[in-house]
């Protein structure tokens, strides 16, 4: 058995990629992991790969022929994206038994109810795949779900999976990388607010940690920080894959702290209901294709620990948009911050940097908890050279995330009406059992989801007050996580 320096056995994580967005982002994530562990695109080890130092078995297992296979399940209701993966450079990487495409192949039509119902109909098939993967693990720690909240499959089928995992694997951690829709451009999916709200309810009730990745902010970062005039989906997906890979480095290249997912999450989520995390990464660059074509280099020329930690706190590097008025922004507070710093770092530099940040009051923390930035130092992969001495990822729990939820609620109310009087574009949902009461349309599921998301926003607002602990007392529901 392979133990890390802290004497612990590796804890495995199974990755579920759902829908078009989930599978596109997931394939970029696996390309990144293969590069960082010296694994070729067909799962065999590169000749130059050294033994030891990393834990490949957190996200990979070895087949009988020694090939490394991702602990991944690929799910979609229409074939286009998975077919493109199966004809790409990583076509031989995945276990073919772990790929599910609906036989009908018509997708979910951007309808949450369709995605959810189709997931429910193939529950046994999905459970068989997940159970088999779990049996390949010696000490399964949990699951990561990669999906979008606004379409049909990632939102609806993703929601069904969250409920199923919470029921069947309730003692395992569930972390998601959830892509929120671009709010700055009009969507061709008119029911996007309905899909988003229904998915947010499941993320609030059944996930232990949700890393929020907001397409509005990702587009802005690509344009302003990387100077890409018109970012492509592939480039945006690469940004998300960078965050996913960086957030797992302490699990894959272990040190003495944050060697497992529970340690990572516990340090960020002091109260179970508030488990939605923002992220930031610096310095950013994009790798391009196999020949390095379309690679985008960072404009940052010199990196120090202080510079990286200072940049991570700048709003322009955070991958969630501010849907807040100035007054509300001033009231927002950090509940917790974890910086994962990779590279050539002396711990004394970290202490000095933290002191400087504290002196400058660069981060405003809640008054009812410890006001400190936690730092995990992580080794860099010896097989990847990104051209920078130091790089950093910030995972942060910040009360301003509530403004993103409020935006979803406002968009929902525009369609439904504050008193459910409008009920626009609901006909596609009426076809599915959970939105029917006899022959009539039932709005109970929508009302329940709206209440859960409004309560979530109110909980984050309550966190901004110094007397949050007293307020939460016995009268507040403890939340489910």
XYZ file of C-alpha atoms in Angstrom:
481
model
C 0.000 0.000 0.000
C 1.235 3.452 -0.917
C 1.305 5.787 2.079
C 2.107 9.489 1.892
C 4.441 11.372 4.216
C 1.726 11.722 6.830
C 1.329 7.921 6.854
C -2.120 7.842 5.307
C -3.498 5.501 2.729
C -4.611 7.151 -0.521
C -8.306 8.060 -0.596
C -9.834 7.603 -4.024
C -12.228 9.981 -5.778
C -14.639 9.089 -8.581
C -15.366 11.802 -11.138
C -18.825 11.996 -12.731
C -19.102 14.142 -15.874
C -22.641 14.884 -16.957
C -23.984 16.558 -20.088
C -22.279 18.543 -22.821
C -20.509 21.032 -20.565
C -19.554 18.421 -17.931
C -17.951 16.137 -20.508
C -16.135 18.927 -22.346
C -14.676 20.290 -19.104
C -14.015 16.754 -17.826
C -11.985 15.790 -20.887
C -9.789 18.901 -20.413
C -9.381 17.970 -16.735
C -8.147 14.466 -17.623
C -5.729 15.852 -20.214
C -4.299 18.100 -17.479
C -4.014 15.233 -14.963
C -2.316 12.968 -17.516
C 0.278 15.686 -18.235
C 0.893 16.310 -14.516
C 1.423 12.609 -13.745
C 3.481 11.699 -16.824
C 0.720 9.543 -18.300
C 0.313 9.348 -22.062
C -3.067 9.981 -23.730
C -3.570 6.196 -24.021
C -3.019 5.633 -20.274
C 0.525 4.241 -20.481
C 3.378 5.862 -18.561
C 5.828 8.167 -20.323
C 9.386 6.803 -20.444
C 10.654 9.701 -18.345
C 8.135 9.183 -15.532
C 9.869 8.695 -12.184
C 8.428 6.444 -9.532
C 7.211 7.983 -6.291
C 6.281 11.442 -5.109
C 2.795 11.533 -6.566
C -0.404 9.597 -5.938
C -1.833 8.603 -9.297
C -4.270 6.226 -7.635
C -6.451 9.011 -6.191
C -7.938 9.598 -9.663
C -6.599 6.609 -11.684
C -6.409 2.841 -11.262
C -4.248 0.384 -13.159
C -5.835 -2.132 -15.521
C -4.493 -5.672 -15.940
C -2.231 -4.434 -18.758
C -0.770 -1.718 -16.435
C -2.608 1.053 -18.313
C -3.835 3.894 -16.069
C -7.618 4.293 -16.295
C -9.408 7.404 -14.966
C -11.890 6.798 -12.160
C -14.468 8.532 -14.369
C -18.060 7.967 -15.452
C -19.151 9.826 -18.608
C -22.888 10.436 -18.968
C -24.895 12.233 -21.638
C -28.341 12.068 -23.206
C -27.116 12.984 -26.690
C -24.051 11.518 -28.393
C -22.204 14.466 -29.948
C -19.733 15.410 -27.183
C -18.922 11.872 -26.006
C -18.515 10.776 -29.646
C -16.018 13.607 -30.122
C -14.095 12.387 -27.022
C -14.115 8.844 -28.439
C -12.501 10.062 -31.669
C -10.028 12.467 -29.973
C -6.456 12.024 -28.728
C -7.769 10.578 -25.418
C -10.110 8.027 -27.053
C -8.277 5.071 -25.455
C -8.030 6.585 -21.971
C -11.464 5.834 -20.495
C -13.096 2.564 -19.547
C -15.744 1.971 -22.294
C -18.028 0.339 -19.685
C -18.193 3.694 -17.889
C -19.723 5.608 -20.792
C -23.488 6.063 -20.976
C -25.272 7.701 -23.920
C -29.060 7.546 -24.065
C -30.325 5.079 -26.694
C -32.815 7.683 -27.934
C -29.950 10.165 -28.295
C -32.272 13.163 -28.425
C -30.852 14.896 -25.347
C -32.929 16.690 -22.739
C -33.981 19.639 -24.914
C -32.616 22.133 -22.343
C -35.358 20.943 -19.983
C -34.392 20.099 -16.386
C -37.458 17.856 -15.993
C -36.496 15.803 -19.055
C -32.916 15.317 -17.824
C -34.096 14.366 -14.334
C -36.739 11.912 -15.590
C -34.377 10.245 -18.072
C -31.801 9.842 -15.283
C -34.433 8.320 -13.022
C -35.432 5.854 -15.783
C -31.894 4.433 -16.054
C -31.121 4.441 -12.336
C -29.939 0.813 -12.321
C -27.550 1.361 -15.237
C -26.046 4.433 -13.546
C -25.753 2.674 -10.188
C -24.066 -0.345 -11.813
C -21.349 1.917 -13.273
C -20.826 3.828 -10.027
C -20.894 0.695 -7.834
C -18.321 -1.007 -10.074
C -16.013 2.005 -9.845
C -16.494 2.124 -6.060
C -15.521 -1.555 -5.820
C -12.219 -0.771 -7.579
C -11.373 1.575 -4.675
C -9.614 0.476 -1.484
C -10.798 3.516 0.470
C -13.304 5.602 -1.502
C -13.465 9.126 -0.119
C -16.108 10.613 -2.356
C -17.296 11.909 -5.695
C -16.791 14.975 -7.813
C -19.566 15.982 -10.201
C -18.761 18.190 -13.168
C -21.820 19.786 -14.826
C -23.641 22.923 -15.936
C -26.701 24.136 -14.003
C -28.569 25.842 -16.865
C -29.173 23.281 -19.641
C -31.100 20.018 -19.451
C -28.749 17.065 -18.904
C -26.110 18.580 -16.593
C -28.820 20.244 -14.534
C -31.593 17.608 -14.547
C -29.636 14.361 -14.717
C -26.973 15.969 -12.489
C -29.679 16.745 -9.913
C -30.942 13.168 -10.009
C -27.378 11.875 -9.511
C -26.911 14.148 -6.477
C -30.056 12.726 -4.885
C -29.049 9.157 -5.758
C -25.510 9.552 -4.369
C -26.793 11.165 -1.168
C -29.168 8.212 -0.731
C -26.790 5.360 -1.681
C -23.427 6.819 -0.610
C -24.559 9.173 2.154
C -21.342 8.795 4.152
C -19.114 9.740 1.192
C -18.257 13.328 0.290
C -19.891 14.928 -2.730
C -18.053 17.871 -4.267
C -19.222 19.556 -7.463
C -17.718 21.861 -10.054
C -20.848 23.671 -11.168
C -20.814 25.953 -14.212
C -23.243 28.887 -13.959
C -24.561 30.470 -17.177
C -23.255 33.659 -18.770
C -25.474 36.493 -17.487
C -24.004 39.207 -19.701
C -25.461 37.885 -22.938
C -29.017 36.823 -23.696
C -29.414 33.057 -23.679
C -31.226 31.098 -26.368
C -32.460 28.850 -23.524
C -35.457 30.816 -22.266
C -36.086 28.383 -19.385
C -32.512 28.764 -18.063
C -33.748 30.406 -14.793
C -36.065 27.447 -14.096
C -33.300 24.902 -14.726
C -30.807 26.868 -12.590
C -33.178 27.212 -9.633
C -34.170 23.524 -9.620
C -30.489 22.483 -9.756
C -29.462 24.937 -7.039
C -31.965 23.317 -4.679
C -30.178 19.951 -5.059
C -26.739 21.534 -4.741
C -27.880 23.213 -1.515
C -29.385 20.039 -0.031
C -27.157 17.199 -1.250
C -23.625 18.472 -2.009
C -20.937 18.899 0.659
C -19.000 21.505 -1.359
C -19.838 23.337 -4.586
C -17.079 25.125 -6.489
C -18.995 27.811 -8.404
C -17.570 28.651 -11.819
C -19.436 31.493 -13.455
C -19.270 31.764 -17.257
C -19.736 35.547 -17.045
C -16.558 35.881 -14.970
C -14.654 33.255 -16.980
C -15.376 35.153 -20.218
C -14.284 38.423 -18.597
C -11.042 36.866 -17.313
C -10.244 35.437 -20.767
C -10.835 38.835 -22.410
C -9.227 41.109 -19.801
C -6.480 38.950 -18.276
C -5.495 36.766 -21.237
C -6.394 39.327 -23.944
C -8.442 36.871 -26.010
C -10.899 38.924 -28.058
C -13.477 36.149 -28.483
C -12.869 33.230 -26.104
C -13.839 29.788 -27.434
C -15.637 27.104 -25.400
C -12.386 25.092 -25.395
C -10.467 28.013 -23.883
C -13.103 28.595 -21.189
C -13.148 24.846 -20.438
C -9.352 24.932 -20.060
C -9.705 27.636 -17.382
C -12.159 25.431 -15.485
C -9.861 22.387 -15.857
C -6.969 24.475 -14.466
C -9.011 25.203 -11.312
C -10.105 21.577 -10.973
C -6.539 20.273 -11.315
C -5.065 22.907 -8.969
C -7.717 22.227 -6.313
C -6.683 18.562 -6.246
C -2.886 19.014 -6.208
C -2.553 18.490 -2.450
C -4.388 15.172 -2.864
C -2.212 14.051 -5.784
C 1.142 15.512 -4.644
C 0.723 15.137 -0.884
C 2.490 16.961 1.898
C 1.595 17.120 5.572
C -1.683 19.039 5.263
C -4.880 18.839 3.195
C -3.997 15.366 1.947
C -7.614 14.343 1.591
C -10.849 15.899 0.413
C -12.432 16.020 3.861
C -9.493 18.058 5.206
C -9.737 20.426 2.273
C -13.494 20.939 2.674
C -13.561 21.072 6.482
C -11.165 24.022 6.501
C -13.461 26.015 4.193
C -16.969 25.216 5.430
C -17.516 25.997 9.132
C -21.319 25.883 8.779
C -22.770 23.120 6.563
C -25.379 25.162 4.674
C -22.809 27.677 3.425
C -20.829 25.318 1.211
C -20.605 27.309 -2.044
C -17.018 28.266 -2.879
C -15.446 30.848 -5.173
C -12.106 30.310 -6.841
C -9.288 32.376 -8.286
C -6.072 31.347 -10.018
C -2.891 33.173 -10.952
C -0.908 33.408 -13.162
C -3.241 32.113 -15.860
C -2.171 30.669 -19.189
C -3.738 28.316 -21.714
C -1.839 25.316 -23.097
C -3.204 25.268 -26.689
C -3.520 22.067 -28.682
C -1.026 19.171 -29.021
C 1.365 21.297 -31.054
C 0.961 24.317 -28.784
C -1.136 26.127 -31.403
C -3.473 28.730 -29.848
C -1.496 28.635 -26.592
C -1.938 31.812 -24.560
C 0.886 32.884 -22.278
C 0.364 34.792 -19.061
C 1.212 38.486 -19.037
C 2.714 38.045 -15.547
C 6.501 38.034 -15.833
C 7.729 37.556 -12.261
C 6.000 35.689 -9.443
C 6.567 35.824 -5.699
C 4.468 34.352 -2.919
C 3.250 37.823 -1.861
C 2.431 38.807 -5.433
C 0.472 35.586 -6.051
C -1.458 35.859 -2.754
C -2.225 39.543 -3.372
C -3.481 38.843 -6.909
C -5.715 36.025 -5.666
C -7.670 38.531 -3.562
C -8.297 40.889 -6.479
C -11.914 40.700 -7.751
C -10.715 40.660 -11.369
C -9.088 37.232 -10.784
C -12.107 35.654 -9.081
C -14.187 33.308 -11.225
C -17.563 34.477 -9.920
C -19.159 37.738 -11.031
C -20.286 40.428 -8.645
C -24.029 40.874 -9.051
C -24.033 43.373 -6.208
C -24.475 47.067 -5.647
C -21.530 48.919 -4.152
C -23.134 49.087 -0.695
C -23.690 45.314 -0.636
C -20.126 44.688 -1.822
C -18.785 46.646 1.129
C -20.786 44.462 3.528
C -19.561 41.156 2.053
C -17.181 39.108 4.173
C -14.875 36.152 3.748
C -15.958 33.187 5.873
C -12.763 31.313 4.991
C -9.899 31.325 2.493
C -7.570 28.517 1.487
C -4.653 29.340 -0.803
C -2.958 26.379 -2.473
C 0.502 27.645 -3.447
C 2.540 25.576 -5.888
C 6.191 25.886 -6.739
C 9.509 26.930 -5.287
C 8.362 28.347 -1.953
C 10.081 28.944 1.388
C 7.550 28.742 4.287
C 9.049 31.922 5.770
C 7.926 33.781 2.620
C 4.370 32.620 3.303
C 4.423 34.001 6.874
C 5.780 37.341 5.680
C 3.178 37.533 2.916
C 0.322 36.776 5.313
C 1.582 39.492 7.631
C 1.682 42.051 4.800
C -1.838 41.135 3.671
C -3.091 41.450 7.252
C -1.439 44.865 7.636
C -3.014 46.095 4.401
C -6.432 44.695 5.437
C -6.752 43.221 1.948
C -9.409 40.697 3.028
C -12.469 41.455 5.188
C -13.454 38.473 7.299
C -16.539 37.579 9.335
C -16.393 38.723 12.951
C -17.627 35.472 14.469
C -14.855 33.167 13.232
C -11.078 33.011 12.779
C -9.917 35.822 10.470
C -7.060 34.055 8.768
C -5.971 32.874 5.357
C -4.998 29.210 5.406
C -2.161 28.201 3.129
C -1.330 24.761 1.778
C 2.024 24.365 0.057
C 1.946 21.905 -2.791
C 4.637 20.398 -4.968
C 4.557 21.123 -8.675
C 4.458 18.323 -11.174
C 8.009 17.644 -12.418
C 6.580 16.863 -15.869
C 4.880 20.201 -16.609
C 6.619 23.535 -16.924
C 4.248 26.482 -16.994
C 7.066 29.019 -17.006
C 6.353 30.414 -13.519
C 8.238 29.875 -10.273
C 5.092 30.230 -8.136
C 1.405 29.808 -8.935
C -1.629 29.831 -6.692
C -5.248 28.803 -6.399
C -7.645 30.433 -3.959
C -10.729 28.589 -2.747
C -12.846 31.000 -0.737
C -16.167 31.015 1.063
C -17.475 34.568 0.681
C -20.901 35.944 1.559
C -21.101 37.882 -1.731
C -21.967 34.575 -3.462
C -25.532 35.290 -2.330
C -25.854 37.937 -5.036
C -25.413 35.224 -7.652
C -28.282 33.297 -6.022
C -30.357 36.496 -5.890
C -29.772 36.964 -9.633
C -31.119 33.453 -10.261
C -34.153 34.273 -8.080
C -34.799 37.568 -9.917
C -34.576 35.874 -13.324
C -36.919 33.120 -12.106
C -39.454 35.669 -10.810
C -39.475 37.427 -14.201
C -40.690 34.197 -15.810
C -42.874 32.780 -13.038
C -44.082 35.994 -11.427
C -43.567 36.855 -7.766
C -46.939 35.262 -6.931
C -46.663 32.598 -9.655
C -49.044 34.651 -11.797
C -47.019 34.667 -15.056
C -46.049 31.004 -15.483
C -44.208 31.683 -18.750
C -42.750 28.804 -20.827
C -43.941 26.059 -18.448
C -45.549 23.802 -21.068
C -42.393 21.615 -21.555
C -42.324 20.826 -17.812
C -46.001 19.849 -17.687
C -45.221 16.655 -19.624
C -43.323 15.206 -16.632
C -44.859 13.581 -13.558
C -43.214 15.757 -10.908
C -44.831 18.858 -12.402
C -48.307 17.379 -12.721
C -51.207 17.039 -10.319
C -53.730 14.979 -12.275
C -54.082 16.784 -15.581
C -53.153 20.164 -14.120
C -49.745 21.788 -13.786
C -48.206 21.511 -10.307
C -45.914 24.355 -9.217
C -45.014 22.804 -5.853
C -41.504 21.741 -6.929
C -40.745 25.257 -8.196
C -42.074 26.876 -5.000
C -40.023 24.505 -2.844
C -36.834 25.154 -4.880
C -37.378 28.921 -4.653
C -37.746 28.682 -0.867
C -34.537 26.611 -0.505
C -32.493 29.075 -2.613
C -33.970 32.141 -0.859
C -33.112 30.557 2.530
C -29.576 29.867 1.283
C -29.130 33.514 0.275
C -30.531 34.657 3.641
C -28.103 32.339 5.461
C -25.140 33.938 3.678
C -26.496 37.401 4.479
C -26.840 36.423 8.152
C -23.158 35.392 8.116
C -22.233 39.053 7.481
C -23.512 40.034 10.936
C -21.322 39.817 14.062
C -24.104 38.055 16.006
C -24.560 35.248 13.438
C -23.962 32.489 16.023
C -26.577 33.947 18.384
C -29.010 34.477 15.502
C -28.619 30.921 14.264
C -29.427 29.497 17.724
C -32.103 26.860 18.044
C -34.725 28.484 15.846
C -32.724 28.065 12.616
C -32.782 24.727 10.812
C -29.340 23.102 10.919
C -29.197 22.525 7.156
C -28.472 19.348 5.291
C -25.050 18.665 3.850
